Amino acid sequence: MNRSIVVTAALALSLAAGVHAGTLTKAGAKQGRSYHLSNYEMGCKTCHDRGMRKPPSDSLCQDCHDLEELINQTSNHEKPWKNPHNNMHYGKKVPCIECHGEHQPKQPLCSNCHNFEFNNFKEN
């Protein structure tokens, strides 16, 4: 199957599921995010572009999840520095996997030092 068709289908499914992280669910031998189930059907290498023991690259995540759209969705106009996808410490350079876990719950990287909450962040 053509990769662009797969990416387009995955994007459509993720948009249909909303912007939240999706729940962890059984996906073959592993658990994974419910909105990525179609990717599991195509095999692990669909996402593990750098090898099975490494997380997906940011560029692969951004094939389906547009960074500028994420920045817009997570912007706080009253406190623009509080945007996890474009913040005062790292700008747009935080690796996706730092906050978003596919096979296990994760916390936002910012919560290591800050006590503010990201209301739409779902860890599981």
GROMACS .gro file of N, CA and C in nm:
model
  372
    1MET      N    1   0.084  -0.117   0.000
    1MET     CA    2   0.000   0.000   0.000
    1MET      C    3   0.089   0.124   0.000
    2ASN      N    4   0.052   0.225  -0.073
    2ASN     CA    5   0.127   0.348  -0.085
    2ASN      C    6   0.135   0.419   0.051
    3ARG      N    7   0.256   0.461   0.092
    3ARG     CA    8   0.276   0.525   0.223
    3ARG      C    9   0.192   0.652   0.237
    4SER      N   10   0.177   0.732   0.132
    4SER     CA   11   0.098   0.855   0.143
    4SER      C   12  -0.049   0.825   0.169
    5ILE      N   13  -0.099   0.714   0.113
    5ILE     CA   14  -0.237   0.675   0.140
    5ILE      C   15  -0.251   0.633   0.286
    6VAL      N   16  -0.153   0.558   0.336
    6VAL     CA   17  -0.154   0.515   0.476
    6VAL      C   18  -0.149   0.634   0.569
    7VAL      N   19  -0.060   0.729   0.540
    7VAL     CA   20  -0.047   0.849   0.623
    7VAL      C   21  -0.176   0.929   0.621
    8THR      N   22  -0.235   0.946   0.505
    8THR     CA   23  -0.361   1.020   0.493
    8THR      C   24  -0.471   0.951   0.572
    9ALA      N   25  -0.479   0.819   0.561
    9ALA     CA   26  -0.581   0.744   0.635
    9ALA      C   27  -0.559   0.756   0.786
   10ALA      N   28  -0.433   0.747   0.829
   10ALA     CA   29  -0.403   0.758   0.972
   10ALA      C   30  -0.437   0.897   1.023
   11LEU      N   31  -0.408   1.000   0.944
   11LEU     CA   32  -0.442   1.136   0.982
   11LEU      C   33  -0.592   1.153   0.995
   12ALA      N   34  -0.666   1.101   0.900
   12ALA     CA   35  -0.812   1.111   0.906
   12ALA      C   36  -0.866   1.041   1.030
   13LEU      N   37  -0.812   0.925   1.062
   13LEU     CA   38  -0.857   0.854   1.182
   13LEU      C   39  -0.823   0.931   1.308
   14SER      N   40  -0.703   0.990   1.312
   14SER     CA   41  -0.666   1.063   1.433
   14SER      C   42  -0.750   1.189   1.450
   15LEU      N   43  -0.784   1.255   1.340
   15LEU     CA   44  -0.871   1.371   1.349
   15LEU      C   45  -1.012   1.332   1.391
   16ALA      N   46  -1.059   1.221   1.340
   16ALA     CA   47  -1.192   1.173   1.377
   16ALA      C   48  -1.197   1.137   1.524
   17ALA      N   49  -1.086   1.089   1.579
   17ALA     CA   50  -1.082   1.050   1.720
   17ALA      C   51  -1.065   1.170   1.813
   18GLY      N   52  -1.037   1.287   1.758
   18GLY     CA   53  -1.017   1.405   1.840
   18GLY      C   54  -0.870   1.428   1.867
   19VAL      N   55  -0.838   1.531   1.945
   19VAL     CA   56  -0.699   1.568   1.968
   19VAL      C   57  -0.640   1.501   2.090
   20HIS      N   58  -0.718   1.427   2.168
   20HIS     CA   59  -0.662   1.365   2.287
   20HIS      C   60  -0.577   1.244   2.252
   21ALA      N   61  -0.507   1.194   2.350
   21ALA     CA   62  -0.408   1.089   2.327
   21ALA      C   63  -0.469   0.953   2.298
   22GLY      N   64  -0.592   0.931   2.328
   22GLY     CA   65  -0.650   0.798   2.308
   22GLY      C   66  -0.612   0.707   2.423
   23THR      N   67  -0.691   0.606   2.445
   23THR     CA   68  -0.665   0.515   2.555
   23THR      C   69  -0.567   0.406   2.514
   24LEU      N   70  -0.498   0.352   2.611
   24LEU     CA   71  -0.412   0.238   2.585
   24LEU      C   72  -0.500   0.114   2.573
   25THR      N   73  -0.475   0.035   2.472
   25THR     CA   74  -0.554  -0.084   2.447
   25THR      C   75  -0.463  -0.196   2.398
   26LYS      N   76  -0.507  -0.318   2.409
   26LYS     CA   77  -0.427  -0.431   2.362
   26LYS      C   78  -0.413  -0.423   2.210
   27ALA      N   79  -0.290  -0.429   2.162
   27ALA     CA   80  -0.262  -0.421   2.018
   27ALA      C   81  -0.157  -0.527   1.984
   28GLY      N   82  -0.203  -0.647   1.958
   28GLY     CA   83  -0.110  -0.757   1.933
   28GLY      C   84  -0.041  -0.795   2.062
   29ALA      N   85   0.091  -0.805   2.058
   29ALA     CA   86   0.169  -0.844   2.175
   29ALA      C   87   0.190  -0.727   2.271
   30LYS      N   88   0.163  -0.606   2.227
   30LYS     CA   89   0.184  -0.485   2.306
   30LYS      C   90   0.052  -0.414   2.330
   31GLN      N   91   0.055  -0.315   2.417
   31GLN     CA   92  -0.057  -0.224   2.423
   31GLN      C   93  -0.017  -0.097   2.350
   32GLY      N   94  -0.115  -0.028   2.295
   32GLY     CA   95  -0.087   0.092   2.220
   32GLY      C   96  -0.206   0.186   2.223
   33ARG      N   97  -0.189   0.302   2.166
   33ARG     CA   98  -0.295   0.404   2.164
   33ARG      C   99  -0.407   0.359   2.070
   34SER      N  100  -0.529   0.378   2.114
   34SER     CA  101  -0.645   0.331   2.038
   34SER      C  102  -0.653   0.395   1.900
   35TYR      N  103  -0.611   0.519   1.886
   35TYR     CA  104  -0.621   0.585   1.755
   35TYR      C  105  -0.511   0.542   1.658
   36HIS      N  106  -0.415   0.463   1.703
   36HIS     CA  107  -0.310   0.413   1.614
   36HIS      C  108  -0.331   0.267   1.576
   37LEU      N  109  -0.446   0.209   1.608
   37LEU     CA  110  -0.468   0.067   1.583
   37LEU      C  111  -0.450   0.029   1.437
   38SER      N  112  -0.488   0.118   1.345
   38SER     CA  113  -0.470   0.085   1.203
   38SER      C  114  -0.321   0.071   1.169
   39ASN      N  115  -0.235   0.143   1.237
   39ASN     CA  116  -0.091   0.130   1.215
   39ASN      C  117  -0.041  -0.007   1.261
   40TYR      N  118  -0.098  -0.060   1.368
   40TYR     CA  119  -0.057  -0.191   1.419
   40TYR      C  120  -0.087  -0.300   1.318
   41GLU      N  121  -0.194  -0.285   1.245
   41GLU     CA  122  -0.231  -0.385   1.144
   41GLU      C  123  -0.126  -0.391   1.033
   42MET      N  124  -0.057  -0.281   1.009
   42MET     CA  125   0.044  -0.276   0.902
   42MET      C  126   0.182  -0.319   0.952
   43GLY      N  127   0.196  -0.341   1.081
   43GLY     CA  128   0.323  -0.387   1.137
   43GLY      C  129   0.397  -0.278   1.212
   44CYS      N  130   0.481  -0.321   1.305
   44CYS     CA  131   0.553  -0.229   1.394
   44CYS      C  132   0.644  -0.133   1.318
   45LYS      N  133   0.700  -0.181   1.207
   45LYS     CA  134   0.795  -0.097   1.132
   45LYS      C  135   0.727   0.023   1.065
   46THR      N  136   0.594   0.024   1.066
   46THR     CA  137   0.521   0.140   1.015
   46THR      C  138   0.561   0.265   1.093
   47CYS      N  139   0.580   0.249   1.222
   47CYS     CA  140   0.619   0.362   1.307
   47CYS      C  141   0.766   0.358   1.349
   48HIS      N  142   0.819   0.239   1.371
   48HIS     CA  143   0.957   0.227   1.416
   48HIS      C  144   1.052   0.237   1.296
   49ASP      N  145   1.067   0.359   1.248
   49ASP     CA  146   1.149   0.385   1.129
   49ASP      C  147   1.299   0.384   1.157
   50ARG      N  148   1.338   0.383   1.284
   50ARG     CA  149   1.480   0.383   1.319
   50ARG      C  150   1.523   0.252   1.383
   51GLY      N  151   1.439   0.150   1.373
   51GLY     CA  152   1.468   0.021   1.434
   51GLY      C  153   1.370  -0.008   1.546
   52MET      N  154   1.354  -0.135   1.576
   52MET     CA  155   1.253  -0.177   1.672
   52MET      C  156   1.284  -0.137   1.815
   53ARG      N  157   1.407  -0.116   1.849
   53ARG     CA  158   1.442  -0.082   1.987
   53ARG      C  159   1.450   0.069   2.009
   54LYS      N  160   1.413   0.147   1.909
   54LYS     CA  161   1.417   0.293   1.921
   54LYS      C  162   1.277   0.348   1.894
   55PRO      N  163   1.245   0.461   1.956
   55PRO     CA  164   1.113   0.522   1.930
   55PRO      C  165   1.107   0.582   1.790
   56PRO      N  166   0.989   0.607   1.740
   56PRO     CA  167   0.975   0.670   1.608
   56PRO      C  168   1.045   0.806   1.604
   57SER      N  169   1.089   0.844   1.488
   57SER     CA  170   1.149   0.976   1.470
   57SER      C  171   1.040   1.081   1.474
   58ASP      N  172   1.076   1.204   1.510
   58ASP     CA  173   0.979   1.313   1.509
   58ASP      C  174   0.923   1.336   1.369
   59SER      N  175   1.008   1.321   1.267
   59SER     CA  176   0.960   1.343   1.130
   59SER      C  177   0.851   1.242   1.094
   60LEU      N  178   0.861   1.120   1.144
   60LEU     CA  179   0.757   1.021   1.117
   60LEU      C  180   0.628   1.059   1.190
   61CYS      N  181   0.638   1.102   1.316
   61CYS     CA  182   0.518   1.147   1.389
   61CYS      C  183   0.451   1.262   1.314
   62GLN      N  184   0.534   1.352   1.261
   62GLN     CA  185   0.482   1.471   1.195
   62GLN      C  186   0.432   1.444   1.054
   63ASP      N  187   0.448   1.322   1.006
   63ASP     CA  188   0.382   1.285   0.880
   63ASP      C  189   0.230   1.288   0.900
   64CYS      N  190   0.185   1.256   1.020
   64CYS     CA  191   0.041   1.254   1.050
   64CYS      C  192  -0.002   1.370   1.139
   65HIS      N  193   0.085   1.413   1.229
   65HIS     CA  194   0.051   1.517   1.326
   65HIS      C  195   0.127   1.644   1.289
   66ASP      N  196   0.060   1.740   1.229
   66ASP     CA  197   0.122   1.864   1.182
   66ASP      C  198   0.164   1.950   1.301
   67LEU      N  199   0.293   1.985   1.309
   67LEU     CA  200   0.345   2.060   1.422
   67LEU      C  201   0.279   2.197   1.436
   68GLU      N  202   0.262   2.269   1.326
   68GLU     CA  203   0.201   2.402   1.334
   68GLU      C  204   0.056   2.393   1.383
   69GLU      N  205  -0.015   2.289   1.343
   69GLU     CA  206  -0.152   2.269   1.391
   69GLU      C  207  -0.152   2.237   1.540
   70LEU      N  208  -0.057   2.156   1.585
   70LEU     CA  209  -0.045   2.126   1.728
   70LEU      C  210  -0.014   2.252   1.808
   71ILE      N  211   0.076   2.335   1.757
   71ILE     CA  212   0.110   2.460   1.824
   71ILE      C  213  -0.015   2.547   1.837
   72ASN      N  214  -0.093   2.556   1.730
   72ASN     CA  215  -0.215   2.635   1.733
   72ASN      C  216  -0.316   2.578   1.832
   73GLN      N  217  -0.332   2.446   1.832
   73GLN     CA  218  -0.429   2.382   1.922
   73GLN      C  219  -0.391   2.395   2.068
   74THR      N  220  -0.263   2.403   2.098
   74THR     CA  221  -0.218   2.407   2.237
   74THR      C  222  -0.174   2.545   2.282
   75SER      N  223  -0.201   2.646   2.202
   75SER     CA  224  -0.158   2.781   2.238
   75SER      C  225  -0.247   2.837   2.350
   76ASN      N  226  -0.185   2.915   2.434
   76ASN     CA  227  -0.253   2.984   2.542
   76ASN      C  228  -0.226   3.132   2.517
   77HIS      N  229  -0.324   3.202   2.465
   77HIS     CA  230  -0.303   3.341   2.424
   77HIS      C  231  -0.270   3.432   2.542
   78GLU      N  232  -0.315   3.397   2.662
   78GLU     CA  233  -0.282   3.476   2.780
   78GLU      C  234  -0.140   3.449   2.828
   79LYS      N  235  -0.091   3.326   2.806
   79LYS     CA  236   0.044   3.287   2.849
   79LYS      C  237   0.111   3.210   2.735
   80PRO      N  238   0.158   3.278   2.631
   80PRO     CA  239   0.212   3.210   2.513
   80PRO      C  240   0.333   3.122   2.543
   81TRP      N  241   0.409   3.150   2.647
   81TRP     CA  242   0.526   3.069   2.684
   81TRP      C  243   0.486   2.932   2.738
   82LYS      N  244   0.357   2.912   2.768
   82LYS     CA  245   0.308   2.789   2.828
   82LYS      C  246   0.268   2.684   2.723
   83ASN      N  247   0.305   2.704   2.600
   83ASN     CA  248   0.269   2.609   2.494
   83ASN      C  249   0.370   2.494   2.492
   84PRO      N  250   0.326   2.370   2.517
   84PRO     CA  251   0.421   2.259   2.521
   84PRO      C  252   0.488   2.230   2.386
   85HIS      N  253   0.426   2.273   2.276
   85HIS     CA  254   0.483   2.247   2.144
   85HIS      C  255   0.565   2.363   2.090
   86ASN      N  256   0.568   2.474   2.162
   86ASN     CA  257   0.649   2.591   2.124
   86ASN      C  258   0.669   2.673   2.251
   87ASN      N  259   0.767   2.637   2.332
   87ASN     CA  260   0.783   2.699   2.463
   87ASN      C  261   0.913   2.775   2.476
   88MET      N  262   0.925   2.849   2.586
   88MET     CA  263   1.040   2.937   2.606
   88MET      C  264   1.172   2.863   2.628
   89HIS      N  265   1.168   2.739   2.672
   89HIS     CA  266   1.292   2.665   2.697
   89HIS      C  267   1.346   2.597   2.571
   90TYR      N  268   1.258   2.532   2.497
   90TYR     CA  269   1.301   2.448   2.385
   90TYR      C  270   1.245   2.490   2.250
   91GLY      N  271   1.158   2.589   2.248
   91GLY     CA  272   1.093   2.628   2.123
   91GLY      C  273   1.012   2.512   2.069
   92LYS      N  274   1.035   2.476   1.944
   92LYS     CA  275   0.963   2.366   1.878
   92LYS      C  276   1.046   2.237   1.875
   93LYS      N  277   1.151   2.230   1.955
   93LYS     CA  278   1.250   2.122   1.943
   93LYS      C  279   1.235   2.006   2.041
   94VAL      N  280   1.132   2.002   2.124
   94VAL     CA  281   1.117   1.890   2.217
   94VAL      C  282   1.076   1.766   2.138
   95PRO      N  283   1.152   1.657   2.151
   95PRO     CA  284   1.113   1.534   2.081
   95PRO      C  285   0.975   1.487   2.125
   96CYS      N  286   0.894   1.442   2.033
   96CYS     CA  287   0.756   1.399   2.062
   96CYS      C  288   0.752   1.297   2.175
   97ILE      N  289   0.846   1.203   2.173
   97ILE     CA  290   0.846   1.092   2.267
   97ILE      C  291   0.876   1.136   2.411
   98GLU      N  292   0.925   1.258   2.430
   98GLU     CA  293   0.950   1.308   2.565
   98GLU      C  294   0.820   1.319   2.645
   99CYS      N  295   0.710   1.348   2.578
   99CYS     CA  296   0.582   1.364   2.647
   99CYS      C  297   0.479   1.260   2.608
  100HIS      N  298   0.488   1.210   2.486
  100HIS     CA  299   0.385   1.120   2.433
  100HIS      C  300   0.440   0.978   2.424
  101GLY      N  301   0.379   0.887   2.498
  101GLY     CA  302   0.418   0.747   2.495
  101GLY      C  303   0.315   0.666   2.418
  102GLU      N  304   0.361   0.580   2.333
  102GLU     CA  305   0.270   0.495   2.255
  102GLU      C  306   0.231   0.371   2.333
  103HIS      N  307   0.327   0.310   2.400
  103HIS     CA  308   0.302   0.182   2.466
  103HIS      C  309   0.283   0.194   2.617
  104GLN      N  310   0.305   0.312   2.672
  104GLN     CA  311   0.290   0.333   2.816
  104GLN      C  312   0.256   0.478   2.843
  105PRO      N  313   0.190   0.505   2.955
  105PRO     CA  314   0.158   0.644   2.989
  105PRO      C  315   0.284   0.726   3.014
  106LYS      N  316   0.280   0.854   2.981
  106LYS     CA  317   0.390   0.945   3.008
  106LYS      C  318   0.332   1.075   3.061
  107GLN      N  319   0.415   1.152   3.126
  107GLN     CA  320   0.379   1.283   3.176
  107GLN      C  321   0.444   1.389   3.087
  108PRO      N  322   0.385   1.508   3.078
  108PRO     CA  323   0.452   1.615   3.002
  108PRO      C  324   0.589   1.646   3.062
  109LEU      N  325   0.687   1.667   2.979
  109LEU     CA  326   0.823   1.700   3.021
  109LEU      C  327   0.822   1.820   3.116
  110CYS      N  328   0.735   1.916   3.091
  110CYS     CA  329   0.729   2.039   3.172
  110CYS      C  330   0.695   2.010   3.318
  111SER      N  331   0.622   1.900   3.342
  111SER     CA  332   0.580   1.870   3.480
  111SER      C  333   0.696   1.826   3.568
  112ASN      N  334   0.814   1.805   3.510
  112ASN     CA  335   0.931   1.773   3.591
  112ASN      C  336   0.973   1.892   3.677
  113CYS      N  337   0.948   2.014   3.628
  113CYS     CA  338   0.988   2.135   3.701
  113CYS      C  339   0.871   2.228   3.735
  114HIS      N  340   0.767   2.228   3.652
  114HIS     CA  341   0.656   2.320   3.669
  114HIS      C  342   0.535   2.247   3.726
  115ASN      N  343   0.448   2.322   3.795
  115ASN     CA  344   0.329   2.260   3.851
  115ASN      C  345   0.201   2.297   3.776
  116PHE      N  346   0.210   2.369   3.664
  116PHE     CA  347   0.087   2.397   3.590
  116PHE      C  348   0.045   2.275   3.511
  117GLU      N  349  -0.084   2.269   3.483
  117GLU     CA  350  -0.139   2.153   3.415
  117GLU      C  351  -0.173   2.184   3.270
  118PHE      N  352  -0.165   2.082   3.187
  118PHE     CA  353  -0.212   2.091   3.049
  118PHE      C  354  -0.346   2.018   3.047
  119ASN      N  355  -0.454   2.093   3.045
  119ASN     CA  356  -0.588   2.038   3.062
  119ASN      C  357  -0.625   1.930   2.962
  120ASN      N  358  -0.575   1.939   2.839
  120ASN     CA  359  -0.612   1.842   2.736
  120ASN      C  360  -0.516   1.725   2.725
  121PHE      N  361  -0.411   1.723   2.807
  121PHE     CA  362  -0.315   1.614   2.801
  121PHE      C  363  -0.375   1.492   2.869
  122LYS      N  364  -0.377   1.381   2.798
  122LYS     CA  365  -0.428   1.255   2.852
  122LYS      C  366  -0.311   1.157   2.858
  123GLU      N  367  -0.275   1.113   2.978
  123GLU     CA  368  -0.162   1.021   2.988
  123GLU      C  369  -0.200   0.879   2.957
  124ASN      N  370  -0.327   0.845   2.961
  124ASN     CA  371  -0.368   0.708   2.923
  124ASN      C  372  -0.501   0.707   2.855
   0.00000   0.00000   0.00000
